[in-house]
CSV table of C-alpha atoms in Angstrom, one decimal:
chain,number,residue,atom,x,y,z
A,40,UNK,CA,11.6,-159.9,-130.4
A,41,UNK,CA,8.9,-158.7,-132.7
A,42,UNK,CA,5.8,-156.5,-131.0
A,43,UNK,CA,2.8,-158.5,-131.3
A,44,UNK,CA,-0.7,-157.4,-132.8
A,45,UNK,CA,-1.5,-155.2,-129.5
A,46,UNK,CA,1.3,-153.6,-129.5
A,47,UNK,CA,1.3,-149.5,-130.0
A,48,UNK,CA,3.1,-148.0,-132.9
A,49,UNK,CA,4.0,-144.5,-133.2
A,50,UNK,CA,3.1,-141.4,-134.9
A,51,UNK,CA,5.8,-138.3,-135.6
A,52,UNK,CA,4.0,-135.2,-135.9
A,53,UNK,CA,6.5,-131.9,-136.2
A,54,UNK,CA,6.7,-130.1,-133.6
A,55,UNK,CA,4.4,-132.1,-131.5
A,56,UNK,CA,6.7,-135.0,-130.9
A,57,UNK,CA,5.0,-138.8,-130.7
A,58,UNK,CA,1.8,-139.3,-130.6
A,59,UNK,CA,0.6,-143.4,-129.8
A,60,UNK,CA,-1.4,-144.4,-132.2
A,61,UNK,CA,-2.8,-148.4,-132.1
A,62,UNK,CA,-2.9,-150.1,-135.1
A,63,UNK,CA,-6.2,-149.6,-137.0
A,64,UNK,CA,-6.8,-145.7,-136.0
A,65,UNK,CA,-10.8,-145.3,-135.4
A,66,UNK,CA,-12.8,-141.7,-136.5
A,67,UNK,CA,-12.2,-140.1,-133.2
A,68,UNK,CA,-8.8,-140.8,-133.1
A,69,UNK,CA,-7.9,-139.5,-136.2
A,70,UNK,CA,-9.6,-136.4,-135.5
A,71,UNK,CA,-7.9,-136.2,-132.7
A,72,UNK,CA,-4.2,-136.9,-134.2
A,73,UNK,CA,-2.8,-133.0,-135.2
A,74,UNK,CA,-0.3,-132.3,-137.6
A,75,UNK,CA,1.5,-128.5,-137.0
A,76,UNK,CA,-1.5,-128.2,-134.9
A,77,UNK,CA,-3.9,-129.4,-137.6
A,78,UNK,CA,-6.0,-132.1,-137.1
A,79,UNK,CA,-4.9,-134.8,-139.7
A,80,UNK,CA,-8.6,-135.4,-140.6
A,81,UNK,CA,-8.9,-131.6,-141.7
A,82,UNK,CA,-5.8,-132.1,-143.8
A,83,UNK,CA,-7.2,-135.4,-145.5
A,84,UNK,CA,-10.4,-133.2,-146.4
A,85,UNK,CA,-8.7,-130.6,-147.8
A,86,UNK,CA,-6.7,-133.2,-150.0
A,87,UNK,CA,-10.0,-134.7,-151.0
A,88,UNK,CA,-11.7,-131.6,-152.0
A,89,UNK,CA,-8.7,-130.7,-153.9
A,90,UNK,CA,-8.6,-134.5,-155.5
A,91,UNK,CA,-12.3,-134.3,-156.3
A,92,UNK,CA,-12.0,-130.9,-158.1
A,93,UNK,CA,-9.0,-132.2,-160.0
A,94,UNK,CA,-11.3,-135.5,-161.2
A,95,UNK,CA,-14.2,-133.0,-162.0
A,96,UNK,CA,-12.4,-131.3,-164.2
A,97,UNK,CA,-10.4,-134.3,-166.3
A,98,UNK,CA,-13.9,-136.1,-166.7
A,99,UNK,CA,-16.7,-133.8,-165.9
A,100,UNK,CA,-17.9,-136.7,-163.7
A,101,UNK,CA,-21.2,-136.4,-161.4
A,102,UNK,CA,-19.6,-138.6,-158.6
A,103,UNK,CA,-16.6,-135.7,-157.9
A,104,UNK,CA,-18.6,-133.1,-157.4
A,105,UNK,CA,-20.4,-135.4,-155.0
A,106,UNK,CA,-17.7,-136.0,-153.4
A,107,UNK,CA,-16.5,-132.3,-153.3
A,108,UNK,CA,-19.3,-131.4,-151.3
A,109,UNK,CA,-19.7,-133.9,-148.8
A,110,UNK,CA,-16.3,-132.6,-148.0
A,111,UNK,CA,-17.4,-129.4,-147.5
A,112,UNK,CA,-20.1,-130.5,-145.3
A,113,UNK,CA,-17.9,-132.6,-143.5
A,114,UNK,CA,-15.7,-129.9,-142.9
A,115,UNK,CA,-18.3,-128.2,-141.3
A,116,UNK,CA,-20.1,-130.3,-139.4
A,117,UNK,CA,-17.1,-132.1,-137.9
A,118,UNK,CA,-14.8,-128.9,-137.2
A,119,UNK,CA,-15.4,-125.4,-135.9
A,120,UNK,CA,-16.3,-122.5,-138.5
A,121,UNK,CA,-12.5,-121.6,-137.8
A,122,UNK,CA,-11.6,-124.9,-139.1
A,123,UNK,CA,-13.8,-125.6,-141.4
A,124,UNK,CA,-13.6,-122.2,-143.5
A,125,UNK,CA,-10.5,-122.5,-145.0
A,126,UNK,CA,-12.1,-125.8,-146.5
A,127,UNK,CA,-14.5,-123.9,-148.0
A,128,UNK,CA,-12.3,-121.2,-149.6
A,129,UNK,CA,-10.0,-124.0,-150.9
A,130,UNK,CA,-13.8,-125.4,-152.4
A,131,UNK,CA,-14.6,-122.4,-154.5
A,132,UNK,CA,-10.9,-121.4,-155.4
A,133,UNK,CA,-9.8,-124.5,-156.3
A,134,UNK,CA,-12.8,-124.4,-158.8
A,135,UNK,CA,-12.1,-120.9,-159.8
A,136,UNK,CA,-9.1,-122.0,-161.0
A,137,UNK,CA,-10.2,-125.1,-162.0
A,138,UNK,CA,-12.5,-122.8,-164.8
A,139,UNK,CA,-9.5,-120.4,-165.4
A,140,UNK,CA,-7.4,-123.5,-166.6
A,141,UNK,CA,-9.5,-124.5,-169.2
A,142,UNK,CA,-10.4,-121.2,-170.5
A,143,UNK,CA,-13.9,-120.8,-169.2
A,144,UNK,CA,-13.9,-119.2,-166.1
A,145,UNK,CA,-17.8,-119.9,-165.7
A,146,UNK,CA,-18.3,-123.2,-166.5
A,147,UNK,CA,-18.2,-123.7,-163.0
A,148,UNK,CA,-20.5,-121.0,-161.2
A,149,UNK,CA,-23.5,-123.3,-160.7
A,150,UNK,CA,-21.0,-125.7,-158.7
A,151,UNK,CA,-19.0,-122.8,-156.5
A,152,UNK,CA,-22.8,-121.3,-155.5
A,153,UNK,CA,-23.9,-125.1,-154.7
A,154,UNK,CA,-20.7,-125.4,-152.5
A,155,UNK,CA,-21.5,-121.7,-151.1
A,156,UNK,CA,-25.1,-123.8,-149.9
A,157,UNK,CA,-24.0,-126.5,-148.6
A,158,UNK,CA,-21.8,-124.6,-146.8
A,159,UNK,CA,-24.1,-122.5,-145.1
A,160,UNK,CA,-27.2,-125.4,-145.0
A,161,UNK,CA,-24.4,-127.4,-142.7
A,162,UNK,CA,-23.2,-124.6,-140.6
A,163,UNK,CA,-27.2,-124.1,-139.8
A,164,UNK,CA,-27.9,-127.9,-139.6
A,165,UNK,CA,-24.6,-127.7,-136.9
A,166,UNK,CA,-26.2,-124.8,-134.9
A,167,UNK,CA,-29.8,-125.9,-134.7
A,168,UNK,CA,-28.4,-128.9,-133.5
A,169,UNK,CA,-26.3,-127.6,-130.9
A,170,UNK,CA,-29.8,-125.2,-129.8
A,171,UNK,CA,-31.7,-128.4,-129.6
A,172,UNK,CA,-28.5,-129.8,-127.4
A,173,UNK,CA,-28.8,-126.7,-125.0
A,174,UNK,CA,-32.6,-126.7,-124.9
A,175,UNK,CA,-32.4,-130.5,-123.6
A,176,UNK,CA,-29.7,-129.5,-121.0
A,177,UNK,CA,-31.8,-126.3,-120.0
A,178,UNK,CA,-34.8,-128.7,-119.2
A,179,UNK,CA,-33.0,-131.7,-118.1
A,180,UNK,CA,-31.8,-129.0,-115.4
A,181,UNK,CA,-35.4,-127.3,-114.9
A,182,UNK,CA,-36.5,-131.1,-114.0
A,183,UNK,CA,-34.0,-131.4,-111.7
A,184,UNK,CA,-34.9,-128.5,-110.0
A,185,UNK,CA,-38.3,-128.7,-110.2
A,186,UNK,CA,-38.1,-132.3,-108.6
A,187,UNK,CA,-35.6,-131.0,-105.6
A,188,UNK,CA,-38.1,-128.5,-104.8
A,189,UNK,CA,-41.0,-131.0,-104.5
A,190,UNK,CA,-38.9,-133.1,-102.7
A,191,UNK,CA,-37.8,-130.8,-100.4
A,192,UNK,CA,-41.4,-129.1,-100.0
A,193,UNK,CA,-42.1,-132.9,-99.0
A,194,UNK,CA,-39.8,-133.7,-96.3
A,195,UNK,CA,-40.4,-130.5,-95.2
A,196,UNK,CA,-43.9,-131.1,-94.4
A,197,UNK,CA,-43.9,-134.8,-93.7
A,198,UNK,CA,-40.7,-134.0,-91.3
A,199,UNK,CA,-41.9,-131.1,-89.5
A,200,UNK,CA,-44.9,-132.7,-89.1
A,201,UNK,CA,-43.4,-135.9,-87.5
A,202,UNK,CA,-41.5,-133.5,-85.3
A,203,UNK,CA,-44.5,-132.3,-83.4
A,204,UNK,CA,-46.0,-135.9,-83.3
A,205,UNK,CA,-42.9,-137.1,-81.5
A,206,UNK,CA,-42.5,-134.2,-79.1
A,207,UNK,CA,-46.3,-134.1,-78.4
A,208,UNK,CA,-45.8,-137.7,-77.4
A,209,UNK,CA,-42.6,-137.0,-75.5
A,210,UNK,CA,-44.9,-135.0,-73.4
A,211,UNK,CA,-47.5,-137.3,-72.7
A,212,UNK,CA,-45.0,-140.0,-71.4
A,213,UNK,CA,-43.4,-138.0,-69.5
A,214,UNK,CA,-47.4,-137.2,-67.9
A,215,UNK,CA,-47.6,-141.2,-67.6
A,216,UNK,CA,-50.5,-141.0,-70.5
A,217,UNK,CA,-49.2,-143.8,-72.5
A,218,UNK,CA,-52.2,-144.1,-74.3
A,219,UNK,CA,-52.3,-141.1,-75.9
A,220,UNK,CA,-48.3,-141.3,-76.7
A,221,UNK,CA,-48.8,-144.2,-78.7
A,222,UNK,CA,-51.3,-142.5,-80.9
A,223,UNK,CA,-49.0,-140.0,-81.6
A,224,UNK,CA,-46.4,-141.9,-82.4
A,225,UNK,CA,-49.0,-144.2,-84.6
A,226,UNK,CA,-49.7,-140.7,-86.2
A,227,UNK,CA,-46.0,-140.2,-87.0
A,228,UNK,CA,-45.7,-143.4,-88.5
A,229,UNK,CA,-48.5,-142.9,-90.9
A,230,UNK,CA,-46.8,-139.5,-91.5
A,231,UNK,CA,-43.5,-141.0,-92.5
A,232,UNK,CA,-45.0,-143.9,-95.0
A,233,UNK,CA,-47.0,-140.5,-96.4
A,234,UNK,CA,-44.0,-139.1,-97.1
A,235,UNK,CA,-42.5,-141.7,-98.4
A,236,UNK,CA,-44.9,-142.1,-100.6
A,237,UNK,CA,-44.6,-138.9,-102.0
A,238,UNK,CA,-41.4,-138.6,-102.7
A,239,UNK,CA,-41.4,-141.4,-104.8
A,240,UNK,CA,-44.1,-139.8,-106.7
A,241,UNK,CA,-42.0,-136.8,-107.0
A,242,UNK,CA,-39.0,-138.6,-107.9
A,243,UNK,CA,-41.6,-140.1,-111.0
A,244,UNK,CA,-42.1,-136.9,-111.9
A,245,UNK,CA,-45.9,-136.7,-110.4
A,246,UNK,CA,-47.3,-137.9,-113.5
A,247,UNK,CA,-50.2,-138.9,-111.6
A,248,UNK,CA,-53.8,-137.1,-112.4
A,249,UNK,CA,-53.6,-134.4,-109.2
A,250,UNK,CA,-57.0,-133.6,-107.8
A,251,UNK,CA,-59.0,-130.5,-108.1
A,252,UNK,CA,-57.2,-127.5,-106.0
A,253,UNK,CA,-59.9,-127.1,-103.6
A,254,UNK,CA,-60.2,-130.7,-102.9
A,255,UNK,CA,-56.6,-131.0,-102.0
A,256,UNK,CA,-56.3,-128.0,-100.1
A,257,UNK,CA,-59.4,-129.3,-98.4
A,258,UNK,CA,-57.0,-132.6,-97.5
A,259,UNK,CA,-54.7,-130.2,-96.2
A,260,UNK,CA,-56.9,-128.4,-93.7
A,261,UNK,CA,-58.2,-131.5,-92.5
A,262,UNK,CA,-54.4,-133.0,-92.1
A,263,UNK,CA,-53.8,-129.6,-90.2
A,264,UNK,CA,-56.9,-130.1,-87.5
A,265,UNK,CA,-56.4,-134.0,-86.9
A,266,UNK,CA,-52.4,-133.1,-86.4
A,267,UNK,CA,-52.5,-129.8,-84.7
A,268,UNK,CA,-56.1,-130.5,-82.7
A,269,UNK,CA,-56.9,-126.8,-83.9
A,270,UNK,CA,-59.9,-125.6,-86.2
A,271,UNK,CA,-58.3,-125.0,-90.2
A,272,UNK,CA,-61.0,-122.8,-92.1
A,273,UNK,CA,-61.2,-123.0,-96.1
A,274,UNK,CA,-63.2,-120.7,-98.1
A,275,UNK,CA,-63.2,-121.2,-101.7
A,276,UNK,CA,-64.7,-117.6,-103.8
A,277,UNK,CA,-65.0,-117.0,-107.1
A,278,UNK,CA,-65.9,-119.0,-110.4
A,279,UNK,CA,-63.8,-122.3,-109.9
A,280,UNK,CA,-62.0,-123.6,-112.9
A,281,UNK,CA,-58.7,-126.1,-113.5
A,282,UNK,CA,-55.3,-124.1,-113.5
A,283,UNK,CA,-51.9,-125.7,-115.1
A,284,UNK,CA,-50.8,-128.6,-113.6
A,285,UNK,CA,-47.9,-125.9,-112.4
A,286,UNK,CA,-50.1,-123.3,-110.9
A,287,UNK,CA,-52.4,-125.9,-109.0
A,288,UNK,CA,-49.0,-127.7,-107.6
A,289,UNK,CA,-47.2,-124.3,-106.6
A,290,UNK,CA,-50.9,-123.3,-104.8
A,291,UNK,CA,-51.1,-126.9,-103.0
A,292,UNK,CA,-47.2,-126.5,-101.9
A,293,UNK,CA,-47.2,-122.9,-100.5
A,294,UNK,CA,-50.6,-123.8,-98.6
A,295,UNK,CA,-48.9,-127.1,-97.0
A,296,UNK,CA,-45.9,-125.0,-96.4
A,297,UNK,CA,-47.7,-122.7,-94.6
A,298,UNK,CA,-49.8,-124.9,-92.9
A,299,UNK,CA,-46.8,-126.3,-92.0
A,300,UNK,CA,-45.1,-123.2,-90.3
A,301,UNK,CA,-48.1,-122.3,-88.5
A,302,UNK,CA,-47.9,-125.8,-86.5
A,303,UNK,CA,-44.2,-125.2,-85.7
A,304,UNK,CA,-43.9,-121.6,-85.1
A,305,UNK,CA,-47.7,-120.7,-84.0
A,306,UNK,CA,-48.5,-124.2,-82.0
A,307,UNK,CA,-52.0,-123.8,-80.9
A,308,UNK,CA,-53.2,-121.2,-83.1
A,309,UNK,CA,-55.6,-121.9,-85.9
A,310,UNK,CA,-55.3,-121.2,-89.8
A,311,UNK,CA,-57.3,-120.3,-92.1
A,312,UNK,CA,-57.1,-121.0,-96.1
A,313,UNK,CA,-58.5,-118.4,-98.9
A,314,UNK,CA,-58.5,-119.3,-102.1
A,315,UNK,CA,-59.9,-116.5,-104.6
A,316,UNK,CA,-61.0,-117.6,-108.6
A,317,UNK,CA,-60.6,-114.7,-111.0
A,318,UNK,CA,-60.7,-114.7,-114.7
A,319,UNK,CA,-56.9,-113.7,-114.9
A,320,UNK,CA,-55.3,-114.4,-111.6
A,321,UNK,CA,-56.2,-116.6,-108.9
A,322,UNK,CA,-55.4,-115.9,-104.5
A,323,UNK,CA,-54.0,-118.1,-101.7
A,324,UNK,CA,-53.6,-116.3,-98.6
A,325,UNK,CA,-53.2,-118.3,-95.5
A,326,UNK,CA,-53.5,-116.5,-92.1
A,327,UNK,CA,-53.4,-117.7,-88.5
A,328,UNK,CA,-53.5,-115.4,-85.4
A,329,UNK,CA,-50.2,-114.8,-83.1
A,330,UNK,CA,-49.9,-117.8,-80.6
A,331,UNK,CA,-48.7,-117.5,-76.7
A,332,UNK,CA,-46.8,-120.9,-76.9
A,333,UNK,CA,-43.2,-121.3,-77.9
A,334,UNK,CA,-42.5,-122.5,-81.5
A,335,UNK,CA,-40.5,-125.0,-82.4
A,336,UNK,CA,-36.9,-123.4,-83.5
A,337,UNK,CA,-34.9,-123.3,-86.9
A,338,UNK,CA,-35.2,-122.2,-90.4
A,339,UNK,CA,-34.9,-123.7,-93.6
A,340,UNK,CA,-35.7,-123.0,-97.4
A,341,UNK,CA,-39.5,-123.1,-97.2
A,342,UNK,CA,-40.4,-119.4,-98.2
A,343,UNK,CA,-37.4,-119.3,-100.8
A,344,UNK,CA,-38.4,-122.4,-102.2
A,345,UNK,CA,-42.2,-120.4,-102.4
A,346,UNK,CA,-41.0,-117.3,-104.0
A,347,UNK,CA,-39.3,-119.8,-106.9
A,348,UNK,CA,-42.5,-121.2,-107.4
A,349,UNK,CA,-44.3,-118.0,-107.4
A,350,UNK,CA,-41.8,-116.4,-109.9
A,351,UNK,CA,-41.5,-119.5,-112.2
A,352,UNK,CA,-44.8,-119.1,-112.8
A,353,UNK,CA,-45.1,-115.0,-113.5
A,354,UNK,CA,-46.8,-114.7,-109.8
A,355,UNK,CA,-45.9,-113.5,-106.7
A,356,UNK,CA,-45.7,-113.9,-102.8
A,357,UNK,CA,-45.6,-111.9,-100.0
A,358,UNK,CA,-45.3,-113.4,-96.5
A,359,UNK,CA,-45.2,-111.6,-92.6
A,360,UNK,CA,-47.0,-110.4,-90.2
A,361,UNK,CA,-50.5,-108.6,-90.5
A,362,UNK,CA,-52.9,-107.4,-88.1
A,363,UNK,CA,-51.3,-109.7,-85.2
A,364,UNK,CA,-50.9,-113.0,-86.7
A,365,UNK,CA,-49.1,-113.9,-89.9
A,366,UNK,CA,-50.2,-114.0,-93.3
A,367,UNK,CA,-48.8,-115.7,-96.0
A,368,UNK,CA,-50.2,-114.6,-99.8
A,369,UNK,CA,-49.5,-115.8,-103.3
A,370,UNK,CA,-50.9,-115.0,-106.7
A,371,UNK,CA,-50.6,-116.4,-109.4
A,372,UNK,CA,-51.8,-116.0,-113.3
A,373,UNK,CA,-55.0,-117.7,-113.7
C-alpha cells in the first residue's frame, strides 16, 4: 500500500542518521536539516555563491554578482559569524581565483571589497537588531516591575488599611456599638472598591494625568485623619514646581506607605508630612511620635519596595527611629 500525501519521507544525513522530513520542506526546516553537522541551508549558500561567481565570470553579467551578495548577506544574517564566515572567505577567494583564471587578477577588486561591505553592513544590521531585541526585553521587564511594585504599594495600603477598619469594628461589636461598626465596615468597603480601582489603573500602566504632588499628598493626609481619627500635618516649603511623572509617583507611594505604617505599627499616634522644593533635589520626610498602643504585627516588602524606588530614580531613603518616634526620609533629584 502506497503512503498517501501526509505521509513523512525520510532524509539520510551521515552520521546523523534519519531525519523526518514532510514533503514540501518550509525555510525553518531546512535550516534546521544538518548535513555532517552543517545546516543544509549553509551548504546550498555556499553552492550558490560558488555558482554565481562561476556565471560572473562566463558572462560578466550584473544579475550574478547580485546574486553573489545576497548570499553573503544571507549567510550572515541567517547564521552565526561562525557560520557565516567561511561563506565569506569562499566569496572573495572564489573571486580571487576567479581573476587568476583569466589572467587579470584585478578585474575583480571592486567586487571582493563590495562583498567585504556587505559583509560587514549585515553583520551590523544583525547586531543592532539583536540591541533593539534586548532593549525591548530590558523594558518589557522594567514595566513589569515597575507595575508589581505599584501594585503591591496598592494592596499594601488599601489592605492594611481595611485591616484596621475591620478590627476597629470588631471592637465596637463586641462593646454592643453597632452603629459605629457598621461605619467601619462601610469605610472598609469604600477602601476595597479604592483599591480596586487602583490597581486597574496600575495594571493600565497609570496613564492617567496624576495630580500635583502636594494635592495628592494632601489626599493622603486627609485619608490618614478620617481612617486613623488622628491629626496628619502637611507643610509644603520651597518654590513648588512639577517633577517626572517617576519622581512625583515614588514621593506619593513612600508617603502612603508611610502613612500606612504609622496606622499599623504607631495606632493612635499622629503624622506629619514635609515636603521640601529645591532647585536640584526635592524632601519627603514623614514623622510620627512613638505610640503606647500595640501595633498590628507582621512585615512585608514596603521599605524594600521604597528604597527601589528611591534608587531607580538616583535618590535615596533612610527610615528609623529619631528623637522618639519614627521618621521616614527620601530625596530625590529634583
Amino acid at each position: 500500500m502506497q503512503p498517501g500525501p501526509a505521509a513523512s519521507s525520510r532524509l539520510w544525513t551521515p552520521g546523523g542518521g534519519l531525519t523526518g522530513a514532510r514533503a514540501g520542506v518550509g525555510l525553518g526546516e531546512l535550516r534546521a536539516l544538518q548535513v555532517f553537522g552543517v545546516p543544509v541551508a549553509l551548504i546550498a549558500l555556499a553552492l550558490a555563491v560558488v555558482l554565481s561567481i562561476i556565471l560572473s565570470t562566463l558572462t560578466d553579467g550584473g544579475a550574478a554578482i547580485g546574486a553573489l551578495l545576497i548570499c553573503v548577506s544571507l549567510a550572515v544574517t541567517r547564521f552565526t559569524l561562525r557560520q557565516a564566515l567561511p561563506i565569506g572567505l569562499l566569496a572573495v577567494g572564489g573571486l580571487v581565483v576567479a581573476g587568476a583564471t583569466v589572467g587579470n587578477p584585478a578585474r575583480d577588486l571592486p567586487l571582493i571589497l563590495s562583498t567585504f561591505l556587505i559583509f560587514l553592513l549585515s553583520y551590523a544590521a544583525r547586531q543592532r537588531k539583536a540591541t533593539r531585541a534586548a532593549e525591548a526585553r530590558e523594558a518589557v521587564l522594567a514595566e513589569r516591575a515597575r507595575i508589581a511594585r505599584e501594585i503591591h504599594d496598592i494592596l499594601a495600603h488599601s489592605l492594611s488599611a481595611q485591616l484596621v477598619h475591620l478590627e476597629g469594628a470588631k471592637l465596637l461589636l463586641r462593646a454592643e456599638r453597632t452603629a459605629e461598626a457598621l461605619d467601619r465596615v462601610t469605610q472598609a468597603r469604600d477602601l476595597a472598591k479604592s483599591g480596586l480601582d487602583e490597581a486597574r489603573r496600575a495594571v493600565q500602566a497609570l496613564r492617567e494625568d496624576p495630580p500635583a504632588l502636594p494635592v495628592a499628598l494632601r489626599t493622603l493626609a486627609d485619608d490618614f485623619e478620617s481612617t486613623a481619627h488622628q491629626t496628619c500635618t502637611l507643610r509644603v516649603s520651597g518654590p513648588e514646581h512639577r517633577l517626572s511623572p517617576e519622581t512625583e509617583l515614588a514621593l506619593v507611594r513612600t508617603a502612603q506607605e508611610a502613612l500606612t505604617n504609622v496606622r499599623r505599627h504607631a495606632p493612635g499616634s499622629p503624622a506629619t508630612v514635609e515636603l521640601e522644593f529645591d532647585r536640584l533635589w526635592c524632601e519627603l520626610r514623614i514623622t510620627s511620635p512613638a505610640s503606647s498602643e500595640k501595633g498590628s504585627p507582621g512585615g512585608g516588602y514596603g521599605l524594600v519596595g521604597m528604597r527601589e524606588r528611591a534608587e531607580l530614580l538616583g535618590g535615596t531613603l533612610s527610615a528609623g527611629e529619631r528623637d522618639g518616634g519614627f521618621l521616614v526620609r527620601l530625596k530625590v533629584p529634583a
